[in-house]
Amino acid sequence: MSVSSNTTELAQLHELIGGLRRCVSSLSSRYGDTPAMRRIVNDAERIMNDIDRLDIDAEELELTRGVSHHHVGEKIAIPDTQYASDFWRDVDDEGLGGVR
C-alpha cells in the first residue's frame, strides 16, 4: 500500500466520521437525552477515539516504513585473544544467571 493510498483512505475515513458526527448530532437533537441515544452517542465517541488512535498508528507506521533496523557502517574487528586480567579489575561478574 502506497503512502498516497493510505492518505486517501484516511481522508475518506475522516469524511465518514464527519457524517457520523452530523447524524448523531441530528438524532440527539430529535430524541433528546434518552438511554438509547446516550448509547449511540457513546458508541460514536468510541469510534471517533479509535480513529484518532488509527491516525497516530498510521503516522508511526509511515515513520518506520523503509527504515532499516540494522546499522550499516564501519565494521570493527574484535580479537579472539584473551583480555588482560587488569581489564576486568573492579568489574562485577554477573554471569549468565548461573550460581557461583
PDB file of C-alpha atoms in Angstrom:
ATOM      1  CA  MET A   1       0.000   0.000   0.000  1.00  0.00           C
ATOM      2  CA  SER A   2       1.441   3.316  -1.002  1.00  0.00           C
ATOM      3  CA  VAL A   3       1.568   6.456   1.103  1.00  0.00           C
ATOM      4  CA  SER A   4      -0.917   8.241  -1.197  1.00  0.00           C
ATOM      5  CA  SER A   5      -3.460   5.400  -0.974  1.00  0.00           C
ATOM      6  CA  ASN A   6      -3.054   5.448   2.817  1.00  0.00           C
ATOM      7  CA  THR A   7      -3.659   9.183   2.814  1.00  0.00           C
ATOM      8  CA  THR A   8      -6.698   8.827   0.550  1.00  0.00           C
ATOM      9  CA  GLU A   9      -8.197   6.054   2.675  1.00  0.00           C
ATOM     10  CA  LEU A  10      -7.671   8.021   5.879  1.00  0.00           C
ATOM     11  CA  ALA A  11      -9.209  11.112   4.269  1.00  0.00           C
ATOM     12  CA  GLN A  12     -12.261   9.057   3.245  1.00  0.00           C
ATOM     13  CA  LEU A  13     -12.484   7.683   6.753  1.00  0.00           C
ATOM     14  CA  HIS A  14     -12.451  11.210   8.188  1.00  0.00           C
ATOM     15  CA  GLU A  15     -15.237  12.230   5.784  1.00  0.00           C
ATOM     16  CA  LEU A  16     -17.303   9.280   7.008  1.00  0.00           C
ATOM     17  CA  ILE A  17     -16.599  10.210  10.637  1.00  0.00           C
ATOM     18  CA  GLY A  18     -17.790  13.754   9.863  1.00  0.00           C
ATOM     19  CA  GLY A  19     -21.029  12.249   8.541  1.00  0.00           C
ATOM     20  CA  LEU A  20     -21.337  10.113  11.664  1.00  0.00           C
ATOM     21  CA  ARG A  21     -20.952  13.218  13.842  1.00  0.00           C
ATOM     22  CA  ARG A  22     -23.645  15.061  11.885  1.00  0.00           C
ATOM     23  CA  CYS A  23     -26.067  12.119  12.063  1.00  0.00           C
ATOM     24  CA  VAL A  24     -25.527  11.574  15.791  1.00  0.00           C
ATOM     25  CA  SER A  25     -25.978  15.285  16.448  1.00  0.00           C
ATOM     26  CA  SER A  26     -29.207  15.334  14.426  1.00  0.00           C
ATOM     27  CA  LEU A  27     -30.545  12.224  16.192  1.00  0.00           C
ATOM     28  CA  SER A  28     -29.573  13.656  19.547  1.00  0.00           C
ATOM     29  CA  SER A  29     -31.477  16.885  18.926  1.00  0.00           C
ATOM     30  CA  ARG A  30     -34.512  14.913  17.727  1.00  0.00           C
ATOM     31  CA  TYR A  31     -34.667  12.277  20.514  1.00  0.00           C
ATOM     32  CA  GLY A  32     -33.030  14.134  23.375  1.00  0.00           C
ATOM     33  CA  ASP A  33     -31.197  12.573  26.301  1.00  0.00           C
ATOM     34  CA  THR A  34     -32.638   9.061  26.358  1.00  0.00           C
ATOM     35  CA  PRO A  35     -30.793   5.864  27.359  1.00  0.00           C
ATOM     36  CA  ALA A  36     -30.809   4.658  23.739  1.00  0.00           C
ATOM     37  CA  MET A  37     -29.466   7.988  22.497  1.00  0.00           C
ATOM     38  CA  ARG A  38     -26.730   8.015  25.157  1.00  0.00           C
ATOM     39  CA  ARG A  39     -25.630   4.575  23.935  1.00  0.00           C
ATOM     40  CA  ILE A  40     -25.483   5.843  20.342  1.00  0.00           C
ATOM     41  CA  VAL A  41     -23.512   8.927  21.398  1.00  0.00           C
ATOM     42  CA  ASN A  42     -21.103   6.791  23.458  1.00  0.00           C
ATOM     43  CA  ASP A  43     -20.604   4.331  20.593  1.00  0.00           C
ATOM     44  CA  ALA A  44     -19.960   7.163  18.140  1.00  0.00           C
ATOM     45  CA  GLU A  45     -17.439   8.769  20.517  1.00  0.00           C
ATOM     46  CA  ARG A  46     -15.673   5.442  20.936  1.00  0.00           C
ATOM     47  CA  ILE A  47     -15.418   5.060  17.150  1.00  0.00           C
ATOM     48  CA  MET A  48     -14.085   8.618  16.802  1.00  0.00           C
ATOM     49  CA  ASN A  49     -11.470   7.960  19.516  1.00  0.00           C
ATOM     50  CA  ASP A  50     -10.422   4.768  17.741  1.00  0.00           C
ATOM     51  CA  ILE A  51      -9.999   6.721  14.500  1.00  0.00           C
ATOM     52  CA  ASP A  52      -7.803   9.246  16.324  1.00  0.00           C
ATOM     53  CA  ARG A  53      -5.650   6.347  17.521  1.00  0.00           C
ATOM     54  CA  LEU A  54      -5.595   4.964  13.976  1.00  0.00           C
ATOM     55  CA  ASP A  55      -4.183   8.301  12.782  1.00  0.00           C
ATOM     56  CA  ILE A  56      -1.434   8.079  15.396  1.00  0.00           C
ATOM     57  CA  ASP A  57      -0.664   4.475  14.431  1.00  0.00           C
ATOM     58  CA  ALA A  58      -0.631   5.351  10.720  1.00  0.00           C
ATOM     59  CA  GLU A  59       1.854   8.174  11.352  1.00  0.00           C
ATOM     60  CA  GLU A  60       4.039   5.799  13.355  1.00  0.00           C
ATOM     61  CA  LEU A  61       3.901   3.175  10.604  1.00  0.00           C
ATOM     62  CA  GLU A  62       4.880   5.759   8.000  1.00  0.00           C
ATOM     63  CA  LEU A  63       7.822   6.859  10.145  1.00  0.00           C
ATOM     64  CA  THR A  64       9.116   3.284  10.435  1.00  0.00           C
ATOM     65  CA  ARG A  65       8.374   2.252   6.839  1.00  0.00           C
ATOM     66  CA  GLY A  66      11.519   1.705   4.860  1.00  0.00           C
ATOM     67  CA  VAL A  67      13.787   2.372   7.823  1.00  0.00           C
ATOM     68  CA  SER A  68      16.459  -0.237   8.239  1.00  0.00           C
ATOM     69  CA  HIS A  69      16.701  -1.532  11.766  1.00  0.00           C
ATOM     70  CA  HIS A  70      20.319  -2.525  11.490  1.00  0.00           C
ATOM     71  CA  HIS A  71      23.147  -0.083  11.359  1.00  0.00           C
ATOM     72  CA  VAL A  72      25.278  -0.206   8.261  1.00  0.00           C
ATOM     73  CA  GLY A  73      28.630   1.332   8.840  1.00  0.00           C
ATOM     74  CA  GLU A  74      32.215   0.627   9.635  1.00  0.00           C
ATOM     75  CA  LYS A  75      32.835  -2.875  10.929  1.00  0.00           C
ATOM     76  CA  ILE A  76      35.038  -3.164  13.958  1.00  0.00           C
ATOM     77  CA  ALA A  77      37.115  -6.275  14.351  1.00  0.00           C
ATOM     78  CA  ILE A  78      37.033  -7.854  17.809  1.00  0.00           C
ATOM     79  CA  PRO A  79      40.052 -10.045  18.521  1.00  0.00           C
ATOM     80  CA  ASP A  80      39.607 -13.625  19.761  1.00  0.00           C
ATOM     81  CA  THR A  81      42.551 -13.270  22.122  1.00  0.00           C
ATOM     82  CA  GLN A  82      42.097 -13.243  25.884  1.00  0.00           C
ATOM     83  CA  TYR A  83      41.872  -9.826  27.548  1.00  0.00           C
ATOM     84  CA  ALA A  84      44.420  -8.949  30.188  1.00  0.00           C
ATOM     85  CA  SER A  85      43.151  -9.585  33.728  1.00  0.00           C
ATOM     86  CA  ASP A  86      43.677  -5.868  34.546  1.00  0.00           C
ATOM     87  CA  PHE A  87      40.970  -5.074  32.003  1.00  0.00           C
ATOM     88  CA  TRP A  88      38.339  -6.720  34.243  1.00  0.00           C
ATOM     89  CA  ARG A  89      39.516  -5.221  37.544  1.00  0.00           C
ATOM     90  CA  ASP A  90      36.676  -3.641  39.612  1.00  0.00           C
ATOM     91  CA  VAL A  91      34.013  -5.173  37.378  1.00  0.00           C
ATOM     92  CA  ASP A  92      31.225  -7.256  38.905  1.00  0.00           C
ATOM     93  CA  ASP A  93      30.769 -10.641  37.259  1.00  0.00           C
ATOM     94  CA  GLU A  94      27.044 -11.131  36.870  1.00  0.00           C
ATOM     95  CA  GLY A  95      27.489 -14.207  34.742  1.00  0.00           C
ATOM     96  CA  LEU A  96      24.693 -15.693  32.690  1.00  0.00           C
ATOM     97  CA  GLY A  97      22.336 -16.324  35.572  1.00  0.00           C
ATOM     98  CA  GLY A  98      24.205 -19.291  36.968  1.00  0.00           C
ATOM     99  CA  VAL A  99      25.095 -19.849  40.604  1.00  0.00           C
ATOM    100  CA  ARG A 100      28.631 -19.044  41.697  1.00  0.00           C
TER     101      ARG A 100
END
